[in-house]
Amino acid sequence: MIDKLYDKKITFAAFKQSRLIMKIICIGRNYIEHAKELSNPIPKSPLIFMKPSTALLTDGKPFYHPAFSQNIHYELEVVLKICKNGKAIQAQFAETYYQHIGLGIDFTARDLQDSLKDKGQPWELAKAFDHSACVGDFVDKSTLDIRSIKFNLTKNGQTAQEGNTSDLIFNFDYLISYISQYFTLQVGDLIFTGTPAGVGKVAIGDSYEGFLEGNRLIECKIK
Ligand code: ZN
Protein backbone atom coordinates (compact mmCIF):
# COMPACT_ATOMS: atom_id res chain seq x y z
CA MET A 1 0.00 0.00 0.00
CA ILE A 2 2.69 2.41 1.01
CA ASP A 3 4.72 1.41 -2.03
CA LYS A 4 1.75 2.13 -4.31
CA LEU A 5 1.25 5.59 -2.87
CA TYR A 6 4.94 6.26 -3.17
CA ASP A 7 4.83 5.42 -6.90
CA LYS A 8 2.33 8.18 -7.44
CA LYS A 9 4.18 10.91 -5.59
CA ILE A 10 4.67 14.18 -7.38
CA THR A 11 8.02 15.71 -6.66
CA PHE A 12 8.32 19.31 -5.62
CA ALA A 13 10.35 19.91 -8.78
CA ALA A 14 7.47 18.65 -10.93
CA PHE A 15 5.12 21.11 -9.30
CA LYS A 16 7.49 23.89 -10.16
CA GLN A 17 7.80 22.78 -13.77
CA SER A 18 4.03 22.67 -14.18
CA ARG A 19 3.98 26.24 -12.87
CA LEU A 20 1.41 25.42 -10.21
CA ILE A 21 3.73 27.33 -7.96
CA MET A 22 4.27 30.77 -9.35
CA LYS A 23 3.45 34.25 -8.27
CA ILE A 24 1.89 37.23 -9.93
CA ILE A 25 3.33 40.56 -8.82
CA CYS A 26 1.34 43.66 -9.69
CA ILE A 27 2.18 47.34 -9.70
CA GLY A 28 -0.41 49.96 -8.77
CA ARG A 29 -0.47 53.59 -9.93
CA ASN A 30 2.40 53.31 -12.41
CA TYR A 31 0.92 55.77 -14.92
CA ILE A 32 0.34 59.36 -13.77
CA GLU A 33 -2.97 59.81 -15.63
CA HIS A 34 -4.39 56.64 -14.06
CA ALA A 35 -3.35 57.67 -10.53
CA LYS A 36 -5.11 61.00 -11.16
CA GLU A 37 -8.34 59.47 -12.50
CA LEU A 38 -8.83 57.59 -9.21
CA SER A 39 -7.72 60.62 -7.15
CA ASN A 40 -4.65 58.78 -5.85
CA PRO A 41 -1.28 60.40 -5.12
CA ILE A 42 1.66 59.81 -7.50
CA PRO A 43 3.81 57.19 -5.73
CA LYS A 44 7.44 57.86 -4.82
CA SER A 45 8.26 54.15 -4.89
CA PRO A 46 6.43 51.28 -6.65
CA LEU A 47 3.13 50.20 -5.07
CA ILE A 48 3.24 46.40 -4.99
CA PHE A 49 0.56 43.79 -4.50
CA MET A 50 0.29 40.13 -5.45
CA LYS A 51 -2.18 37.66 -6.82
CA PRO A 52 -1.99 33.89 -6.22
CA SER A 53 -1.71 31.38 -9.08
CA THR A 54 -5.45 30.63 -8.63
CA ALA A 55 -6.13 34.14 -9.97
CA LEU A 56 -4.94 33.12 -13.45
CA LEU A 57 -7.45 33.15 -16.33
CA THR A 58 -5.88 32.02 -19.59
CA ASP A 59 -6.54 30.64 -23.07
CA GLY A 60 -9.26 33.16 -23.91
CA LYS A 61 -11.65 31.74 -21.32
CA PRO A 62 -14.54 33.99 -20.21
CA PHE A 63 -14.55 35.89 -16.94
CA TYR A 64 -17.59 34.99 -14.84
CA HIS A 65 -18.72 38.09 -12.95
CA PRO A 66 -18.52 37.30 -9.21
CA ALA A 67 -21.53 38.02 -7.00
CA PHE A 68 -19.46 39.75 -4.29
CA SER A 69 -18.90 42.93 -6.30
CA GLN A 70 -21.15 45.37 -8.13
CA ASN A 71 -18.23 47.28 -9.64
CA ILE A 72 -15.57 45.10 -11.28
CA HIS A 73 -13.13 47.22 -13.31
CA TYR A 74 -10.93 46.21 -16.24
CA GLU A 75 -7.28 47.32 -16.16
CA LEU A 76 -5.20 46.44 -19.23
CA GLU A 77 -1.51 46.04 -18.42
CA VAL A 78 1.75 45.03 -20.05
CA VAL A 79 2.92 41.75 -18.46
CA LEU A 80 6.50 40.50 -18.13
CA LYS A 81 7.20 36.79 -17.89
CA ILE A 82 10.26 36.02 -15.74
CA CYS A 83 12.68 33.62 -17.46
CA LYS A 84 15.49 33.32 -14.90
CA ASN A 85 15.63 33.00 -11.12
CA GLY A 86 17.12 35.96 -9.31
CA LYS A 87 17.17 38.10 -6.21
CA ALA A 88 18.55 41.57 -5.53
CA ILE A 89 18.90 42.08 -9.29
CA GLN A 90 20.69 45.24 -10.36
CA ALA A 91 18.69 47.38 -12.80
CA GLN A 92 21.48 47.19 -15.39
CA PHE A 93 21.02 43.39 -15.61
CA ALA A 94 17.22 43.33 -15.20
CA GLU A 95 16.42 42.92 -18.87
CA THR A 96 18.10 39.50 -18.91
CA TYR A 97 15.40 38.26 -16.49
CA TYR A 98 12.52 38.49 -18.97
CA GLN A 99 12.35 37.55 -22.63
CA HIS A 100 8.61 37.58 -23.35
CA ILE A 101 6.11 40.40 -23.00
CA GLY A 102 2.35 40.07 -23.10
CA LEU A 103 -0.89 41.68 -22.01
CA GLY A 104 -3.07 41.01 -19.01
CA ILE A 105 -6.28 42.35 -17.52
CA ASP A 106 -6.09 43.05 -13.80
CA PHE A 107 -9.75 42.61 -12.86
CA THR A 108 -10.40 44.70 -9.76
CA ALA A 109 -13.43 44.81 -7.44
CA ARG A 110 -13.33 48.60 -7.14
CA ASP A 111 -16.15 48.77 -4.57
CA LEU A 112 -14.34 46.34 -2.27
CA GLN A 113 -11.02 48.08 -2.86
CA ASP A 114 -12.49 51.47 -1.93
CA SER A 115 -13.89 50.15 1.35
CA LEU A 116 -10.65 48.27 2.17
CA LYS A 117 -8.63 51.43 1.43
CA ASP A 118 -10.94 53.46 3.69
CA LYS A 119 -10.30 51.00 6.51
CA GLY A 120 -6.56 50.85 5.84
CA GLN A 121 -6.82 47.12 5.14
CA PRO A 122 -4.97 44.97 2.58
CA TRP A 123 -6.39 44.75 -0.98
CA GLU A 124 -6.40 40.97 -1.54
CA LEU A 125 -10.20 40.54 -1.55
CA ALA A 126 -10.48 43.24 -4.24
CA LYS A 127 -7.48 42.21 -6.33
CA ALA A 128 -6.48 38.59 -5.79
CA PHE A 129 -9.75 36.68 -6.21
CA ASP A 130 -10.15 33.74 -8.60
CA HIS A 131 -9.63 34.63 -12.28
CA SER A 132 -8.71 38.25 -11.52
CA ALA A 133 -5.49 37.88 -13.55
CA CYS A 134 -6.48 37.38 -17.18
CA VAL A 135 -3.36 36.70 -19.25
CA GLY A 136 -3.12 36.50 -23.03
CA ASP A 137 -0.37 35.59 -25.47
CA PHE A 138 3.25 36.75 -25.31
CA VAL A 139 5.73 38.04 -27.88
CA ASP A 140 9.52 37.98 -27.83
CA LYS A 141 10.83 41.29 -26.55
CA SER A 142 13.44 41.41 -29.34
CA THR A 143 10.59 42.41 -31.69
CA LEU A 144 9.79 45.50 -29.57
CA ASP A 145 11.27 48.78 -28.40
CA ILE A 146 10.46 48.11 -24.75
CA ARG A 147 10.83 51.78 -23.81
CA SER A 148 7.96 52.71 -26.10
CA ILE A 149 5.37 49.95 -26.49
CA LYS A 150 1.92 51.08 -27.62
CA PHE A 151 -0.96 49.04 -26.25
CA ASN A 152 -4.71 49.44 -26.13
CA LEU A 153 -7.92 47.79 -24.98
CA THR A 154 -11.20 47.73 -26.86
CA LYS A 155 -14.54 47.19 -25.17
CA ASN A 156 -17.20 45.87 -27.55
CA GLY A 157 -15.07 47.12 -30.43
CA GLN A 158 -14.59 50.67 -29.08
CA THR A 159 -11.30 51.93 -27.66
CA ALA A 160 -11.42 51.94 -23.85
CA GLN A 161 -7.77 52.33 -22.85
CA GLU A 162 -4.62 53.44 -24.65
CA GLY A 163 -1.16 53.36 -23.13
CA ASN A 164 2.51 53.60 -23.95
CA THR A 165 5.31 52.22 -21.78
CA SER A 166 7.18 55.50 -22.34
CA ASP A 167 4.71 56.95 -19.78
CA LEU A 168 5.61 54.46 -17.02
CA ILE A 169 6.58 56.13 -13.74
CA PHE A 170 8.81 53.13 -12.88
CA ASN A 171 10.21 51.31 -15.90
CA PHE A 172 10.61 47.54 -16.27
CA ASP A 173 14.26 47.47 -15.19
CA TYR A 174 13.59 49.52 -12.09
CA LEU A 175 10.57 47.36 -11.18
CA ILE A 176 12.55 44.11 -11.44
CA SER A 177 15.36 45.57 -9.38
CA TYR A 178 12.97 46.91 -6.74
CA ILE A 179 10.75 43.81 -6.49
CA SER A 180 13.70 41.41 -6.31
CA GLN A 181 15.06 43.14 -3.22
CA TYR A 182 12.02 41.74 -1.38
CA PHE A 183 10.89 38.71 -3.39
CA THR A 184 13.07 36.18 -5.19
CA LEU A 185 11.89 36.10 -8.78
CA GLN A 186 11.44 32.63 -10.24
CA VAL A 187 10.98 31.29 -13.75
CA GLY A 188 7.31 31.57 -14.69
CA ASP A 189 6.49 34.45 -12.36
CA LEU A 190 4.50 37.25 -13.98
CA ILE A 191 4.73 41.00 -13.39
CA PHE A 192 1.67 43.16 -14.19
CA THR A 193 3.32 46.53 -14.74
CA GLY A 194 0.36 48.86 -14.10
CA THR A 195 -2.58 50.23 -16.05
CA PRO A 196 -2.90 53.49 -17.99
CA ALA A 197 -5.93 55.79 -17.70
CA GLY A 198 -9.36 54.74 -18.90
CA VAL A 199 -10.28 51.99 -16.45
CA GLY A 200 -13.98 51.29 -16.12
CA LYS A 201 -16.74 49.00 -15.02
CA VAL A 202 -17.37 45.69 -16.79
CA ALA A 203 -20.86 44.42 -17.57
CA ILE A 204 -22.04 40.91 -18.31
CA GLY A 205 -22.00 40.51 -22.09
CA ASP A 206 -18.98 42.78 -22.65
CA SER A 207 -16.22 41.65 -24.95
CA TYR A 208 -12.64 42.92 -24.45
CA GLU A 209 -9.66 42.71 -26.77
CA GLY A 210 -6.14 43.91 -26.01
CA PHE A 211 -3.58 44.91 -28.65
CA LEU A 212 0.17 45.36 -28.34
CA GLU A 213 1.62 47.37 -31.24
CA GLY A 214 -1.54 46.48 -33.14
CA ASN A 215 -1.29 42.74 -32.50
CA ARG A 216 -4.22 41.21 -30.68
CA LEU A 217 -2.77 39.30 -27.73
CA ILE A 218 -5.74 38.99 -25.41
CA GLU A 219 -9.49 38.58 -25.58
CA CYS A 220 -11.98 38.09 -22.79
CA LYS A 221 -15.75 37.98 -22.59
CA ILE A 222 -17.67 38.77 -19.42
CA LYS A 223 -20.33 36.19 -18.52
ZN1 ZN B 1 -3.66 47.04 -12.07
PDB file of N, CA and C and ligand atoms in Angstrom, residues 26-30 34 49 51 74-77 104-108 110 113 123 127 192-196 199, ligand 1:
ATOM      1  N   CYS A  26       2.030  42.580  -8.976  1.00  0.00           N
ATOM      2  CA  CYS A  26       1.341  43.661  -9.693  1.00  0.00           C
ATOM      3  C   CYS A  26       1.783  45.011  -9.154  1.00  0.00           C
ATOM      4  N   ILE A  27       1.779  45.985 -10.064  1.00  0.00           N
ATOM      5  CA  ILE A  27       2.176  47.344  -9.704  1.00  0.00           C
ATOM      6  C   ILE A  27       0.941  48.245  -9.805  1.00  0.00           C
ATOM      7  N   GLY A  28       0.696  49.000  -8.749  1.00  0.00           N
ATOM      8  CA  GLY A  28      -0.410  49.957  -8.767  1.00  0.00           C
ATOM      9  C   GLY A  28       0.101  51.346  -9.101  1.00  0.00           C
ATOM     10  N   ARG A  29      -0.746  52.159  -9.703  1.00  0.00           N
ATOM     11  CA  ARG A  29      -0.466  53.594  -9.933  1.00  0.00           C
ATOM     12  C   ARG A  29       0.878  53.837 -10.610  1.00  0.00           C
ATOM     13  N   ASN A  30       1.110  53.134 -11.725  1.00  0.00           N
ATOM     14  CA  ASN A  30       2.399  53.305 -12.414  1.00  0.00           C
ATOM     15  C   ASN A  30       2.295  54.204 -13.643  1.00  0.00           C
ATOM     16  N   HIS A  34      -3.517  57.592 -14.754  1.00  0.00           N
ATOM     17  CA  HIS A  34      -4.392  56.642 -14.058  1.00  0.00           C
ATOM     18  C   HIS A  34      -4.461  56.953 -12.566  1.00  0.00           C
ATOM     19  N   PHE A  49       1.459  44.770  -5.107  1.00  0.00           N
ATOM     20  CA  PHE A  49       0.558  43.785  -4.495  1.00  0.00           C
ATOM     21  C   PHE A  49       0.701  42.492  -5.287  1.00  0.00           C
ATOM     22  N   LYS A  51      -1.051  38.550  -6.606  1.00  0.00           N
ATOM     23  CA  LYS A  51      -2.185  37.659  -6.817  1.00  0.00           C
ATOM     24  C   LYS A  51      -1.642  36.225  -6.760  1.00  0.00           C
ATOM     25  N   TYR A  74     -12.010  46.757 -15.407  1.00  0.00           N
ATOM     26  CA  TYR A  74     -10.928  46.213 -16.236  1.00  0.00           C
ATOM     27  C   TYR A  74      -9.721  47.137 -16.102  1.00  0.00           C
ATOM     28  N   GLU A  75      -8.526  46.556 -16.109  1.00  0.00           N
ATOM     29  CA  GLU A  75      -7.277  47.321 -16.156  1.00  0.00           C
ATOM     30  C   GLU A  75      -6.331  46.571 -17.091  1.00  0.00           C
ATOM     31  N   LEU A  76      -6.140  47.091 -18.294  1.00  0.00           N
ATOM     32  CA  LEU A  76      -5.205  46.440 -19.230  1.00  0.00           C
ATOM     33  C   LEU A  76      -3.773  46.802 -18.862  1.00  0.00           C
ATOM     34  N   GLU A  77      -2.890  45.805 -18.837  1.00  0.00           N
ATOM     35  CA  GLU A  77      -1.506  46.041 -18.417  1.00  0.00           C
ATOM     36  C   GLU A  77      -0.524  45.235 -19.266  1.00  0.00           C
ATOM     37  N   GLY A 104      -2.183  41.608 -19.987  1.00  0.00           N
ATOM     38  CA  GLY A 104      -3.071  41.010 -19.007  1.00  0.00           C
ATOM     39  C   GLY A 104      -4.150  42.005 -18.616  1.00  0.00           C
ATOM     40  N   ILE A 105      -5.246  41.482 -18.102  1.00  0.00           N
ATOM     41  CA  ILE A 105      -6.281  42.354 -17.522  1.00  0.00           C
ATOM     42  C   ILE A 105      -6.325  42.069 -16.024  1.00  0.00           C
ATOM     43  N   ASP A 106      -6.042  43.124 -15.261  1.00  0.00           N
ATOM     44  CA  ASP A 106      -6.087  43.048 -13.797  1.00  0.00           C
ATOM     45  C   ASP A 106      -7.520  43.400 -13.376  1.00  0.00           C
ATOM     46  N   PHE A 107      -8.369  42.356 -13.274  1.00  0.00           N
ATOM     47  CA  PHE A 107      -9.755  42.607 -12.858  1.00  0.00           C
ATOM     48  C   PHE A 107      -9.763  43.001 -11.375  1.00  0.00           C
ATOM     49  N   THR A 108     -10.443  44.097 -11.089  1.00  0.00           N
ATOM     50  CA  THR A 108     -10.403  44.704  -9.758  1.00  0.00           C
ATOM     51  C   THR A 108     -11.813  44.978  -9.255  1.00  0.00           C
ATOM     52  N   ARG A 110     -13.611  47.233  -7.583  1.00  0.00           N
ATOM     53  CA  ARG A 110     -13.330  48.603  -7.137  1.00  0.00           C
ATOM     54  C   ARG A 110     -14.122  48.962  -5.881  1.00  0.00           C
ATOM     55  N   GLN A 113     -12.313  47.404  -3.044  1.00  0.00           N
ATOM     56  CA  GLN A 113     -11.022  48.076  -2.859  1.00  0.00           C
ATOM     57  C   GLN A 113     -11.213  49.415  -2.151  1.00  0.00           C
ATOM     58  N   TRP A 123      -5.523  44.738   0.213  1.00  0.00           N
ATOM     59  CA  TRP A 123      -6.390  44.751  -0.976  1.00  0.00           C
ATOM     60  C   TRP A 123      -6.753  43.368  -1.516  1.00  0.00           C
ATOM     61  N   LYS A 127      -8.459  42.333  -5.245  1.00  0.00           N
ATOM     62  CA  LYS A 127      -7.479  42.213  -6.331  1.00  0.00           C
ATOM     63  C   LYS A 127      -7.025  40.787  -6.639  1.00  0.00           C
ATOM     64  N   PHE A 192       2.630  42.223 -13.583  1.00  0.00           N
ATOM     65  CA  PHE A 192       1.672  43.163 -14.191  1.00  0.00           C
ATOM     66  C   PHE A 192       2.211  44.561 -13.894  1.00  0.00           C
ATOM     67  N   THR A 193       2.521  45.323 -14.943  1.00  0.00           N
ATOM     68  CA  THR A 193       3.320  46.532 -14.745  1.00  0.00           C
ATOM     69  C   THR A 193       2.504  47.811 -14.543  1.00  0.00           C
ATOM     70  N   GLY A 194       1.187  47.683 -14.376  1.00  0.00           N
ATOM     71  CA  GLY A 194       0.363  48.860 -14.104  1.00  0.00           C
ATOM     72  C   GLY A 194      -0.500  49.233 -15.290  1.00  0.00           C
ATOM     73  N   THR A 195      -1.614  49.905 -14.992  1.00  0.00           N
ATOM     74  CA  THR A 195      -2.577  50.233 -16.050  1.00  0.00           C
ATOM     75  C   THR A 195      -2.573  51.722 -16.361  1.00  0.00           C
ATOM     76  N   PRO A 196      -2.755  52.074 -17.640  1.00  0.00           N
ATOM     77  CA  PRO A 196      -2.902  53.493 -17.986  1.00  0.00           C
ATOM     78  C   PRO A 196      -4.326  53.977 -17.684  1.00  0.00           C
ATOM     79  N   VAL A 199      -9.658  53.167 -17.067  1.00  0.00           N
ATOM     80  CA  VAL A 199     -10.278  51.993 -16.448  1.00  0.00           C
ATOM     81  C   VAL A 199     -11.782  52.228 -16.297  1.00  0.00           C
TER      82      VAL A 199
HETATM   83 ZN    ZN B   1      -3.659  47.038 -12.071  1.00  0.00          ZN
END
